[in-house]
Amino acid sequence: MLFFDAHCDILFAINSSEDLFSNKNHWDAQRALSNGPFIQVFSLFAVGESASDVKAKMESQLKLALETERKYPDKLQLIRSKDDLERCLKELSETRVYGLIEAEGSEILGGSLEELERLYESGLRILTLSWNNDNDVCDSVAGQNIHNGLSEFGRKVVEKAQGLGILIDVSHSSDKTVEDVLAITKSPIIASHSNARALCGHRRNLTDNQIKAIAKTGGVIGINLCPSFLNNSGNAEILDIIRHIEHISALAGTQYVGFGCDFDGIETLPSGITGVESMKTVIDFLLKLNYPEKDVEAIAGGNFVRLLKQIL
């Protein structure tokens, strides 16, 4: 079974003595592949004193990913095109991880639409509009609402990105930003690592209306494993993950839900989850609940793959 994880911060978490293939963080390629063939979205994520500082750190992470692919093509292949994706699906390798590059925050653009073109050429395929702060593109769910949603520049960014074939991601976006993106989008959008607010009231989660609207665009929602996004108590177990899958499936259909685990971007994990190696445990749980195998395969990876076939 093919696995697809729509969000991971390992490029942020590893230090100079570690690599992507074996480390002590939540995610490494060896443990990812223990589940089976694996496509990982690698997030470019950073915190800094200024937008330019954040951009520089994100660029450094992009350089690390590209250099790793160049040095170890037998272990890592980045997906840039539909041909790359088809090669991955044909190969279904259990020795090589396939990946996509995502930027978590529009700071990486440096206020320039032309920079978006350069980043696309470098391999960027997903743009998460914001992290936990407002930027020159939009308001964050944890920000100060400086634009009341998307800025004028942000509207241009969404249009330009979608024209290039970059997927827009609204995880971390304010409710008004999500509303604005939905109003202008011409392509499917995703919430790469967000859960259902009806089950857990954290502001980072999606309302039922947002879930249905994202699905209506043809997009997919990736379940986040952060315990405080899964359960109001802040303590979570595998059953909580299943509850969010079931809620989104009931609202929109099983074809619109997947995983965006947020490995190495969260401090704690649900009980029963030790890292990326536990993904098969979640899938086995679904199968034991008598989910049809075709639905489980779609949730595990097929839904995001279907979307990529349309976007790339």
PDB file of C-alpha atoms in Angstrom:
ATOM      1  CA  MET A   1       0.000   0.000   0.000  1.00  0.00           C
ATOM      2  CA  LEU A   2       1.282   3.455  -0.923  1.00  0.00           C
ATOM      3  CA  PHE A   3       1.546   5.996   1.885  1.00  0.00           C
ATOM      4  CA  PHE A   4       1.412   9.767   1.407  1.00  0.00           C
ATOM      5  CA  ASP A   5       2.093  12.253   4.197  1.00  0.00           C
ATOM      6  CA  ALA A   6       1.241  15.840   3.281  1.00  0.00           C
ATOM      7  CA  HIS A   7       3.300  17.622   5.949  1.00  0.00           C
ATOM      8  CA  CYS A   8       6.562  17.005   7.806  1.00  0.00           C
ATOM      9  CA  ASP A   9       9.089  19.419   9.339  1.00  0.00           C
ATOM     10  CA  ILE A  10      12.142  17.145   9.322  1.00  0.00           C
ATOM     11  CA  LEU A  11      14.174  19.655   7.270  1.00  0.00           C
ATOM     12  CA  PHE A  12      13.713  22.074  10.182  1.00  0.00           C
ATOM     13  CA  ALA A  13      14.372  19.488  12.891  1.00  0.00           C
ATOM     14  CA  ILE A  14      17.580  17.791  11.752  1.00  0.00           C
ATOM     15  CA  ASN A  15      20.930  19.172  12.822  1.00  0.00           C
ATOM     16  CA  SER A  16      24.243  19.218  10.984  1.00  0.00           C
ATOM     17  CA  SER A  17      25.217  15.764  12.258  1.00  0.00           C
ATOM     18  CA  GLU A  18      22.002  14.107  11.038  1.00  0.00           C
ATOM     19  CA  ASP A  19      20.494  13.273   7.649  1.00  0.00           C
ATOM     20  CA  LEU A  20      17.118  12.404   6.178  1.00  0.00           C
ATOM     21  CA  PHE A  21      17.793   8.694   6.030  1.00  0.00           C
ATOM     22  CA  SER A  22      18.444   7.772   9.661  1.00  0.00           C
ATOM     23  CA  ASN A  23      18.044  10.007  12.716  1.00  0.00           C
ATOM     24  CA  LYS A  24      16.354  10.193  16.119  1.00  0.00           C
ATOM     25  CA  ASN A  25      13.514  12.534  15.158  1.00  0.00           C
ATOM     26  CA  HIS A  26       9.913  11.607  14.330  1.00  0.00           C
ATOM     27  CA  TRP A  27      10.747  11.005  10.676  1.00  0.00           C
ATOM     28  CA  ASP A  28      13.509   9.414   8.671  1.00  0.00           C
ATOM     29  CA  ALA A  29      13.390   7.633   5.340  1.00  0.00           C
ATOM     30  CA  GLN A  30      14.286   4.245   6.757  1.00  0.00           C
ATOM     31  CA  ARG A  31      11.347   4.254   9.164  1.00  0.00           C
ATOM     32  CA  ALA A  32       8.991   5.810   6.600  1.00  0.00           C
ATOM     33  CA  LEU A  33       9.710   2.989   4.175  1.00  0.00           C
ATOM     34  CA  SER A  34       9.066   0.384   6.877  1.00  0.00           C
ATOM     35  CA  ASN A  35       5.382   1.112   6.175  1.00  0.00           C
ATOM     36  CA  GLY A  36       5.770   0.457   2.441  1.00  0.00           C
ATOM     37  CA  PRO A  37       6.207   2.784  -0.569  1.00  0.00           C
ATOM     38  CA  PHE A  38       6.141   6.360   0.721  1.00  0.00           C
ATOM     39  CA  ILE A  39       5.646   9.872  -0.665  1.00  0.00           C
ATOM     40  CA  GLN A  40       6.594  12.607   1.788  1.00  0.00           C
ATOM     41  CA  VAL A  41       5.876  16.318   1.539  1.00  0.00           C
ATOM     42  CA  PHE A  42       8.927  18.071   3.000  1.00  0.00           C
ATOM     43  CA  SER A  43       8.092  21.423   4.546  1.00  0.00           C
ATOM     44  CA  LEU A  44      10.396  24.422   4.398  1.00  0.00           C
ATOM     45  CA  PHE A  45       9.682  25.915   7.811  1.00  0.00           C
ATOM     46  CA  ALA A  46      11.547  28.445   9.929  1.00  0.00           C
ATOM     47  CA  VAL A  47      11.119  30.992  12.669  1.00  0.00           C
ATOM     48  CA  GLY A  48      13.139  34.188  12.733  1.00  0.00           C
ATOM     49  CA  GLU A  49      13.340  37.793  13.840  1.00  0.00           C
ATOM     50  CA  SER A  50      12.241  39.092  10.437  1.00  0.00           C
ATOM     51  CA  ALA A  51      10.627  37.899   7.224  1.00  0.00           C
ATOM     52  CA  SER A  52      14.008  38.048   5.489  1.00  0.00           C
ATOM     53  CA  ASP A  53      15.544  35.891   8.230  1.00  0.00           C
ATOM     54  CA  VAL A  54      12.766  33.325   7.805  1.00  0.00           C
ATOM     55  CA  LYS A  55      13.247  33.336   4.036  1.00  0.00           C
ATOM     56  CA  ALA A  56      17.004  32.750   4.350  1.00  0.00           C
ATOM     57  CA  LYS A  57      16.467  29.768   6.642  1.00  0.00           C
ATOM     58  CA  MET A  58      13.830  28.289   4.345  1.00  0.00           C
ATOM     59  CA  GLU A  59      16.161  28.690   1.366  1.00  0.00           C
ATOM     60  CA  SER A  60      18.838  26.811   3.323  1.00  0.00           C
ATOM     61  CA  GLN A  61      16.426  23.925   3.884  1.00  0.00           C
ATOM     62  CA  LEU A  62      15.533  23.878   0.191  1.00  0.00           C
ATOM     63  CA  LYS A  63      19.234  23.693  -0.633  1.00  0.00           C
ATOM     64  CA  LEU A  64      19.625  20.754   1.770  1.00  0.00           C
ATOM     65  CA  ALA A  65      16.767  18.848   0.121  1.00  0.00           C
ATOM     66  CA  LEU A  66      18.102  19.457  -3.384  1.00  0.00           C
ATOM     67  CA  GLU A  67      21.660  18.512  -2.419  1.00  0.00           C
ATOM     68  CA  THR A  68      20.439  15.337  -0.723  1.00  0.00           C
ATOM     69  CA  GLU A  69      18.537  14.329  -3.851  1.00  0.00           C
ATOM     70  CA  ARG A  70      21.589  15.043  -6.011  1.00  0.00           C
ATOM     71  CA  LYS A  71      23.950  13.031  -3.795  1.00  0.00           C
ATOM     72  CA  TYR A  72      21.609  10.114  -3.113  1.00  0.00           C
ATOM     73  CA  PRO A  73      19.251   9.681  -6.089  1.00  0.00           C
ATOM     74  CA  ASP A  74      18.812   6.025  -5.184  1.00  0.00           C
ATOM     75  CA  LYS A  75      17.357   7.062  -1.809  1.00  0.00           C
ATOM     76  CA  LEU A  76      15.427  10.261  -2.569  1.00  0.00           C
ATOM     77  CA  GLN A  77      13.601  11.493  -5.656  1.00  0.00           C
ATOM     78  CA  LEU A  78      11.673  14.757  -5.625  1.00  0.00           C
ATOM     79  CA  ILE A  79       8.451  14.897  -7.618  1.00  0.00           C
ATOM     80  CA  ARG A  80       8.302  17.921  -9.902  1.00  0.00           C
ATOM     81  CA  SER A  81       6.089  16.697 -12.737  1.00  0.00           C
ATOM     82  CA  LYS A  82       3.401  14.235 -13.664  1.00  0.00           C
ATOM     83  CA  ASP A  83       6.112  12.061 -15.231  1.00  0.00           C
ATOM     84  CA  ASP A  84       7.955  11.955 -11.901  1.00  0.00           C
ATOM     85  CA  LEU A  85       4.742  10.955 -10.160  1.00  0.00           C
ATOM     86  CA  GLU A  86       3.992   8.229 -12.691  1.00  0.00           C
ATOM     87  CA  ARG A  87       7.542   6.903 -12.264  1.00  0.00           C
ATOM     88  CA  CYS A  88       6.971   6.734  -8.523  1.00  0.00           C
ATOM     89  CA  LEU A  89       3.661   4.913  -8.923  1.00  0.00           C
ATOM     90  CA  LYS A  90       5.181   2.451 -11.358  1.00  0.00           C
ATOM     91  CA  GLU A  91       8.227   1.786  -9.209  1.00  0.00           C
ATOM     92  CA  LEU A  92       6.514   1.644  -5.791  1.00  0.00           C
ATOM     93  CA  SER A  93       9.972   1.494  -4.264  1.00  0.00           C
ATOM     94  CA  GLU A  94      10.543   0.353  -0.705  1.00  0.00           C
ATOM     95  CA  THR A  95      14.138   1.608  -0.783  1.00  0.00           C
ATOM     96  CA  ARG A  96      13.646   5.136  -2.142  1.00  0.00           C
ATOM     97  CA  VAL A  97      11.403   7.854  -0.728  1.00  0.00           C
ATOM     98  CA  TYR A  98       9.666  10.145  -3.177  1.00  0.00           C
ATOM     99  CA  GLY A  99       9.071  13.680  -1.981  1.00  0.00           C
ATOM    100  CA  LEU A 100       7.537  17.051  -2.738  1.00  0.00           C
ATOM    101  CA  ILE A 101       8.670  20.459  -1.547  1.00  0.00           C
ATOM    102  CA  GLU A 102       6.260  22.704   0.344  1.00  0.00           C
ATOM    103  CA  ALA A 103       6.922  26.141   1.821  1.00  0.00           C
ATOM    104  CA  GLU A 104       5.179  26.771   5.141  1.00  0.00           C
ATOM    105  CA  GLY A 105       4.741  30.512   4.957  1.00  0.00           C
ATOM    106  CA  SER A 106       4.785  33.041   2.141  1.00  0.00           C
ATOM    107  CA  GLU A 107       7.834  34.774   3.621  1.00  0.00           C
ATOM    108  CA  ILE A 108       9.831  32.639   1.203  1.00  0.00           C
ATOM    109  CA  LEU A 109       8.534  34.813  -1.642  1.00  0.00           C
ATOM    110  CA  GLY A 110      10.218  37.932  -0.314  1.00  0.00           C
ATOM    111  CA  GLY A 111       7.268  39.968  -1.559  1.00  0.00           C
ATOM    112  CA  SER A 112       7.959  39.041  -5.193  1.00  0.00           C
ATOM    113  CA  LEU A 113       5.798  37.215  -7.706  1.00  0.00           C
ATOM    114  CA  GLU A 114       8.931  36.619  -9.783  1.00  0.00           C
ATOM    115  CA  GLU A 115      10.424  34.762  -6.827  1.00  0.00           C
ATOM    116  CA  LEU A 116       7.488  32.368  -7.035  1.00  0.00           C
ATOM    117  CA  GLU A 117       8.580  31.454 -10.555  1.00  0.00           C
ATOM    118  CA  ARG A 118      12.166  30.815  -9.418  1.00  0.00           C
ATOM    119  CA  LEU A 119      10.981  28.649  -6.550  1.00  0.00           C
ATOM    120  CA  TYR A 120       8.772  26.656  -8.883  1.00  0.00           C
ATOM    121  CA  GLU A 121      11.778  25.984 -11.095  1.00  0.00           C
ATOM    122  CA  SER A 122      13.671  24.865  -7.975  1.00  0.00           C
ATOM    123  CA  GLY A 123      10.963  22.336  -7.125  1.00  0.00           C
ATOM    124  CA  LEU A 124       8.358  24.097  -4.969  1.00  0.00           C
ATOM    125  CA  ARG A 125       4.972  22.459  -5.553  1.00  0.00           C
ATOM    126  CA  ILE A 126       2.916  23.399  -2.472  1.00  0.00           C
ATOM    127  CA  LEU A 127       2.591  26.819  -0.830  1.00  0.00           C
ATOM    128  CA  THR A 128       1.153  26.981   2.677  1.00  0.00           C
ATOM    129  CA  LEU A 129       0.120  30.624   2.761  1.00  0.00           C
ATOM    130  CA  SER A 130       1.032  31.283   6.390  1.00  0.00           C
ATOM    131  CA  TRP A 131       2.308  29.812   9.610  1.00  0.00           C
ATOM    132  CA  ASN A 132       1.286  31.251  12.990  1.00  0.00           C
ATOM    133  CA  ASN A 133       1.839  34.868  12.024  1.00  0.00           C
ATOM    134  CA  ASP A 134       0.378  37.282   9.505  1.00  0.00           C
ATOM    135  CA  ASN A 135       2.561  38.017   6.481  1.00  0.00           C
ATOM    136  CA  ASP A 136       2.297  40.173   3.377  1.00  0.00           C
ATOM    137  CA  VAL A 137       0.074  37.576   1.697  1.00  0.00           C
ATOM    138  CA  CYS A 138      -2.570  36.833   4.319  1.00  0.00           C
ATOM    139  CA  ASP A 139      -3.675  36.620   7.929  1.00  0.00           C
ATOM    140  CA  SER A 140      -2.861  33.601  10.053  1.00  0.00           C
ATOM    141  CA  VAL A 141      -5.295  31.945  12.425  1.00  0.00           C
ATOM    142  CA  ALA A 142      -2.887  32.984  15.200  1.00  0.00           C
ATOM    143  CA  GLY A 143      -2.173  36.469  13.829  1.00  0.00           C
ATOM    144  CA  GLN A 144      -3.472  40.007  14.315  1.00  0.00           C
ATOM    145  CA  ASN A 145      -5.848  40.146  11.318  1.00  0.00           C
ATOM    146  CA  ILE A 146      -3.894  42.911   9.608  1.00  0.00           C
ATOM    147  CA  HIS A 147      -5.415  42.301   6.150  1.00  0.00           C
ATOM    148  CA  ASN A 148      -8.851  40.930   7.038  1.00  0.00           C
ATOM    149  CA  GLY A 149      -7.987  37.809   5.037  1.00  0.00           C
ATOM    150  CA  LEU A 150      -5.959  37.785   1.840  1.00  0.00           C
ATOM    151  CA  SER A 151      -4.039  40.935   0.941  1.00  0.00           C
ATOM    152  CA  GLU A 152      -4.139  42.298  -2.597  1.00  0.00           C
ATOM    153  CA  PHE A 153      -0.670  40.841  -3.079  1.00  0.00           C
ATOM    154  CA  GLY A 154      -1.972  37.574  -1.663  1.00  0.00           C
ATOM    155  CA  ARG A 155      -4.679  37.391  -4.303  1.00  0.00           C
ATOM    156  CA  LYS A 156      -2.013  37.785  -6.964  1.00  0.00           C
ATOM    157  CA  VAL A 157       0.081  35.071  -5.302  1.00  0.00           C
ATOM    158  CA  VAL A 158      -2.802  32.588  -5.328  1.00  0.00           C
ATOM    159  CA  GLU A 159      -3.531  33.293  -8.992  1.00  0.00           C
ATOM    160  CA  LYS A 160       0.144  33.098 -10.000  1.00  0.00           C
ATOM    161  CA  ALA A 161       0.832  29.948  -7.988  1.00  0.00           C
ATOM    162  CA  GLN A 162      -2.148  28.113  -9.416  1.00  0.00           C
ATOM    163  CA  GLY A 163      -1.168  29.180 -12.906  1.00  0.00           C
ATOM    164  CA  LEU A 164       2.268  27.660 -12.395  1.00  0.00           C
ATOM    165  CA  GLY A 165       0.917  24.425 -10.924  1.00  0.00           C
ATOM    166  CA  ILE A 166       1.644  25.107  -7.259  1.00  0.00           C
ATOM    167  CA  LEU A 167      -0.962  23.765  -4.856  1.00  0.00           C
ATOM    168  CA  ILE A 168      -2.364  26.280  -2.359  1.00  0.00           C
ATOM    169  CA  ASP A 169      -2.549  25.080   1.251  1.00  0.00           C
ATOM    170  CA  VAL A 170      -4.738  26.871   3.820  1.00  0.00           C
ATOM    171  CA  SER A 171      -3.618  25.130   7.007  1.00  0.00           C
ATOM    172  CA  HIS A 172      -2.719  27.856   9.547  1.00  0.00           C
ATOM    173  CA  SER A 173      -4.750  30.437   7.583  1.00  0.00           C
ATOM    174  CA  SER A 174      -7.357  32.558   9.365  1.00  0.00           C
ATOM    175  CA  ASP A 175     -11.001  31.762   8.730  1.00  0.00           C
ATOM    176  CA  LYS A 176     -11.306  34.906   6.600  1.00  0.00           C
ATOM    177  CA  THR A 177      -8.218  33.946   4.588  1.00  0.00           C
ATOM    178  CA  VAL A 178      -9.741  30.529   3.905  1.00  0.00           C
ATOM    179  CA  GLU A 179     -12.973  32.230   2.840  1.00  0.00           C
ATOM    180  CA  ASP A 180     -11.100  34.565   0.501  1.00  0.00           C
ATOM    181  CA  VAL A 181      -9.082  31.751  -1.077  1.00  0.00           C
ATOM    182  CA  LEU A 182     -12.221  29.699  -1.634  1.00  0.00           C
ATOM    183  CA  ALA A 183     -13.850  32.692  -3.329  1.00  0.00           C
ATOM    184  CA  ILE A 184     -11.103  33.112  -5.943  1.00  0.00           C
ATOM    185  CA  THR A 185      -9.561  29.675  -6.394  1.00  0.00           C
ATOM    186  CA  LYS A 186      -9.568  28.155  -9.855  1.00  0.00           C
ATOM    187  CA  SER A 187      -7.962  24.887  -8.735  1.00  0.00           C
ATOM    188  CA  PRO A 188      -8.344  22.437  -5.866  1.00  0.00           C
ATOM    189  CA  ILE A 189      -6.911  23.662  -2.570  1.00  0.00           C
ATOM    190  CA  ILE A 190      -5.784  21.644   0.425  1.00  0.00           C
ATOM    191  CA  ALA A 191      -5.498  21.895   4.184  1.00  0.00           C
ATOM    192  CA  SER A 192      -2.381  19.782   4.474  1.00  0.00           C
ATOM    193  CA  HIS A 193      -2.358  19.344   8.259  1.00  0.00           C
ATOM    194  CA  SER A 194      -5.667  20.313   9.866  1.00  0.00           C
ATOM    195  CA  ASN A 195      -8.457  18.501  11.696  1.00  0.00           C
ATOM    196  CA  ALA A 196     -12.175  18.966  12.406  1.00  0.00           C
ATOM    197  CA  ARG A 197     -13.096  21.830  14.752  1.00  0.00           C
ATOM    198  CA  ALA A 198     -16.423  20.146  15.519  1.00  0.00           C
ATOM    199  CA  LEU A 199     -14.513  17.379  17.312  1.00  0.00           C
ATOM    200  CA  CYS A 200     -11.723  19.480  18.806  1.00  0.00           C
ATOM    201  CA  GLY A 201     -12.279  23.201  19.213  1.00  0.00           C
ATOM    202  CA  HIS A 202      -8.731  24.381  18.526  1.00  0.00           C
ATOM    203  CA  ARG A 203      -8.638  27.382  16.186  1.00  0.00           C
ATOM    204  CA  ARG A 204      -6.161  25.535  13.938  1.00  0.00           C
ATOM    205  CA  ASN A 205      -8.874  23.089  12.975  1.00  0.00           C
ATOM    206  CA  LEU A 206     -11.444  23.482  10.199  1.00  0.00           C
ATOM    207  CA  THR A 207     -15.147  24.186  10.536  1.00  0.00           C
ATOM    208  CA  ASP A 208     -17.574  21.785   8.915  1.00  0.00           C
ATOM    209  CA  ASN A 209     -18.373  24.387   6.262  1.00  0.00           C
ATOM    210  CA  GLN A 210     -14.674  24.811   5.462  1.00  0.00           C
ATOM    211  CA  ILE A 211     -14.231  21.052   5.174  1.00  0.00           C
ATOM    212  CA  LYS A 212     -17.127  20.775   2.738  1.00  0.00           C
ATOM    213  CA  ALA A 213     -15.961  23.787   0.732  1.00  0.00           C
ATOM    214  CA  ILE A 214     -12.388  22.491   0.387  1.00  0.00           C
ATOM    215  CA  ALA A 215     -13.738  19.136  -0.748  1.00  0.00           C
ATOM    216  CA  LYS A 216     -15.988  20.896  -3.256  1.00  0.00           C
ATOM    217  CA  THR A 217     -12.869  22.335  -4.935  1.00  0.00           C
ATOM    218  CA  GLY A 218     -11.569  18.770  -5.286  1.00  0.00           C
ATOM    219  CA  GLY A 219      -9.029  19.286  -2.516  1.00  0.00           C
ATOM    220  CA  VAL A 220      -7.948  17.008   0.314  1.00  0.00           C
ATOM    221  CA  ILE A 221      -7.564  17.503   4.077  1.00  0.00           C
ATOM    222  CA  GLY A 222      -4.609  15.896   5.838  1.00  0.00           C
ATOM    223  CA  ILE A 223      -5.166  14.703   9.405  1.00  0.00           C
ATOM    224  CA  ASN A 224      -2.702  16.284  11.853  1.00  0.00           C
ATOM    225  CA  LEU A 225      -1.403  14.073  14.685  1.00  0.00           C
ATOM    226  CA  CYS A 226      -0.896  16.928  17.161  1.00  0.00           C
ATOM    227  CA  PRO A 227      -2.758  15.746  20.300  1.00  0.00           C
ATOM    228  CA  SER A 228      -4.168  19.212  21.054  1.00  0.00           C
ATOM    229  CA  PHE A 229      -5.687  19.292  17.553  1.00  0.00           C
ATOM    230  CA  LEU A 230      -7.201  15.828  18.001  1.00  0.00           C
ATOM    231  CA  ASN A 231      -8.752  16.001  21.458  1.00  0.00           C
ATOM    232  CA  ASN A 232      -9.844  18.923  23.624  1.00  0.00           C
ATOM    233  CA  SER A 233      -8.065  17.351  26.594  1.00  0.00           C
ATOM    234  CA  GLY A 234      -4.701  17.636  24.846  1.00  0.00           C
ATOM    235  CA  ASN A 235      -4.265  13.884  25.216  1.00  0.00           C
ATOM    236  CA  ALA A 236      -4.981  11.710  22.203  1.00  0.00           C
ATOM    237  CA  GLU A 237      -4.816   8.137  20.986  1.00  0.00           C
ATOM    238  CA  ILE A 238      -5.201   6.395  17.650  1.00  0.00           C
ATOM    239  CA  LEU A 239      -8.974   6.294  18.057  1.00  0.00           C
ATOM    240  CA  ASP A 240      -9.006  10.112  18.013  1.00  0.00           C
ATOM    241  CA  ILE A 241      -7.259  10.057  14.625  1.00  0.00           C
ATOM    242  CA  ILE A 242      -9.946   7.678  13.380  1.00  0.00           C
ATOM    243  CA  ARG A 243     -12.716   9.939  14.714  1.00  0.00           C
ATOM    244  CA  HIS A 244     -11.450  12.884  12.660  1.00  0.00           C
ATOM    245  CA  ILE A 245     -11.126  10.692   9.562  1.00  0.00           C
ATOM    246  CA  GLU A 246     -14.690   9.497  10.063  1.00  0.00           C
ATOM    247  CA  HIS A 247     -16.047  13.012  10.636  1.00  0.00           C
ATOM    248  CA  ILE A 248     -14.486  14.422   7.476  1.00  0.00           C
ATOM    249  CA  SER A 249     -15.532  11.335   5.527  1.00  0.00           C
ATOM    250  CA  ALA A 250     -19.123  11.713   6.719  1.00  0.00           C
ATOM    251  CA  LEU A 251     -19.190  15.389   5.727  1.00  0.00           C
ATOM    252  CA  ALA A 252     -17.436  15.196   2.382  1.00  0.00           C
ATOM    253  CA  GLY A 253     -16.548  11.608   1.486  1.00  0.00           C
ATOM    254  CA  THR A 254     -13.562   9.345   2.081  1.00  0.00           C
ATOM    255  CA  GLN A 255     -11.996  10.648  -1.144  1.00  0.00           C
ATOM    256  CA  TYR A 256     -11.236  14.002   0.517  1.00  0.00           C
ATOM    257  CA  VAL A 257      -9.233  12.941   3.570  1.00  0.00           C
ATOM    258  CA  GLY A 258      -5.634  11.802   3.996  1.00  0.00           C
ATOM    259  CA  PHE A 259      -2.722  12.364   6.347  1.00  0.00           C
ATOM    260  CA  GLY A 260      -0.647  15.455   7.104  1.00  0.00           C
ATOM    261  CA  CYS A 261       0.978  14.145  10.244  1.00  0.00           C
ATOM    262  CA  ASP A 262       3.171  17.150  11.145  1.00  0.00           C
ATOM    263  CA  PHE A 263       6.011  14.895  12.271  1.00  0.00           C
ATOM    264  CA  ASP A 264       8.870  16.939  13.750  1.00  0.00           C
ATOM    265  CA  GLY A 265       6.652  20.001  13.819  1.00  0.00           C
ATOM    266  CA  ILE A 266       4.841  18.925  16.987  1.00  0.00           C
ATOM    267  CA  GLU A 267       6.318  18.175  20.390  1.00  0.00           C
ATOM    268  CA  THR A 268       4.181  15.202  21.401  1.00  0.00           C
ATOM    269  CA  LEU A 269       2.381  12.391  19.606  1.00  0.00           C
ATOM    270  CA  PRO A 270      -0.804  10.444  20.325  1.00  0.00           C
ATOM    271  CA  SER A 271      -0.562   7.355  22.495  1.00  0.00           C
ATOM    272  CA  GLY A 272       0.380   4.425  20.275  1.00  0.00           C
ATOM    273  CA  ILE A 273       2.290   6.601  17.780  1.00  0.00           C
ATOM    274  CA  THR A 274       6.084   6.706  18.120  1.00  0.00           C
ATOM    275  CA  GLY A 275       6.936   8.308  14.788  1.00  0.00           C
ATOM    276  CA  VAL A 276       6.467   7.782  11.083  1.00  0.00           C
ATOM    277  CA  GLU A 277       6.950   4.034  11.539  1.00  0.00           C
ATOM    278  CA  SER A 278       3.519   3.963  13.218  1.00  0.00           C
ATOM    279  CA  MET A 279       1.554   4.948  10.120  1.00  0.00           C
ATOM    280  CA  LYS A 280       0.908   1.321   9.266  1.00  0.00           C
ATOM    281  CA  THR A 281      -0.590   0.912  12.744  1.00  0.00           C
ATOM    282  CA  VAL A 282      -3.212   3.561  11.944  1.00  0.00           C
ATOM    283  CA  ILE A 283      -3.996   1.893   8.626  1.00  0.00           C
ATOM    284  CA  ASP A 284      -4.295  -1.515  10.301  1.00  0.00           C
ATOM    285  CA  PHE A 285      -6.717   0.076  12.771  1.00  0.00           C
ATOM    286  CA  LEU A 286      -8.927   1.228   9.901  1.00  0.00           C
ATOM    287  CA  LEU A 287      -8.871  -2.221   8.338  1.00  0.00           C
ATOM    288  CA  LYS A 288      -9.842  -3.821  11.658  1.00  0.00           C
ATOM    289  CA  LEU A 289     -12.834  -1.466  11.729  1.00  0.00           C
ATOM    290  CA  ASN A 290     -13.897  -3.065   8.426  1.00  0.00           C
ATOM    291  CA  TYR A 291     -13.238  -0.040   6.256  1.00  0.00           C
ATOM    292  CA  PRO A 292     -13.263  -1.225   2.625  1.00  0.00           C
ATOM    293  CA  GLU A 293      -9.686  -1.768   1.470  1.00  0.00           C
ATOM    294  CA  LYS A 294     -10.156   0.616  -1.466  1.00  0.00           C
ATOM    295  CA  ASP A 295     -11.169   3.388   0.961  1.00  0.00           C
ATOM    296  CA  VAL A 296      -8.196   2.670   3.206  1.00  0.00           C
ATOM    297  CA  GLU A 297      -5.837   2.813   0.224  1.00  0.00           C
ATOM    298  CA  ALA A 298      -7.380   6.158  -0.764  1.00  0.00           C
ATOM    299  CA  ILE A 299      -6.954   7.610   2.727  1.00  0.00           C
ATOM    300  CA  ALA A 300      -3.417   6.240   3.099  1.00  0.00           C
ATOM    301  CA  GLY A 301      -2.215   7.897  -0.079  1.00  0.00           C
ATOM    302  CA  GLY A 302      -4.515   7.598  -3.055  1.00  0.00           C
ATOM    303  CA  ASN A 303      -6.499  10.774  -2.438  1.00  0.00           C
ATOM    304  CA  PHE A 304      -3.471  13.062  -2.462  1.00  0.00           C
ATOM    305  CA  VAL A 305      -2.025  11.175  -5.437  1.00  0.00           C
ATOM    306  CA  ARG A 306      -5.261  11.717  -7.368  1.00  0.00           C
ATOM    307  CA  LEU A 307      -5.007  15.426  -6.648  1.00  0.00           C
ATOM    308  CA  LEU A 308      -1.362  15.612  -7.744  1.00  0.00           C
ATOM    309  CA  LYS A 309      -2.224  13.960 -11.047  1.00  0.00           C
ATOM    310  CA  GLN A 310      -4.601  16.845 -11.646  1.00  0.00           C
ATOM    311  CA  ILE A 311      -2.277  19.647 -10.486  1.00  0.00           C
ATOM    312  CA  LEU A 312       1.173  18.669 -11.769  1.00  0.00           C
TER     313      LEU A 312
END
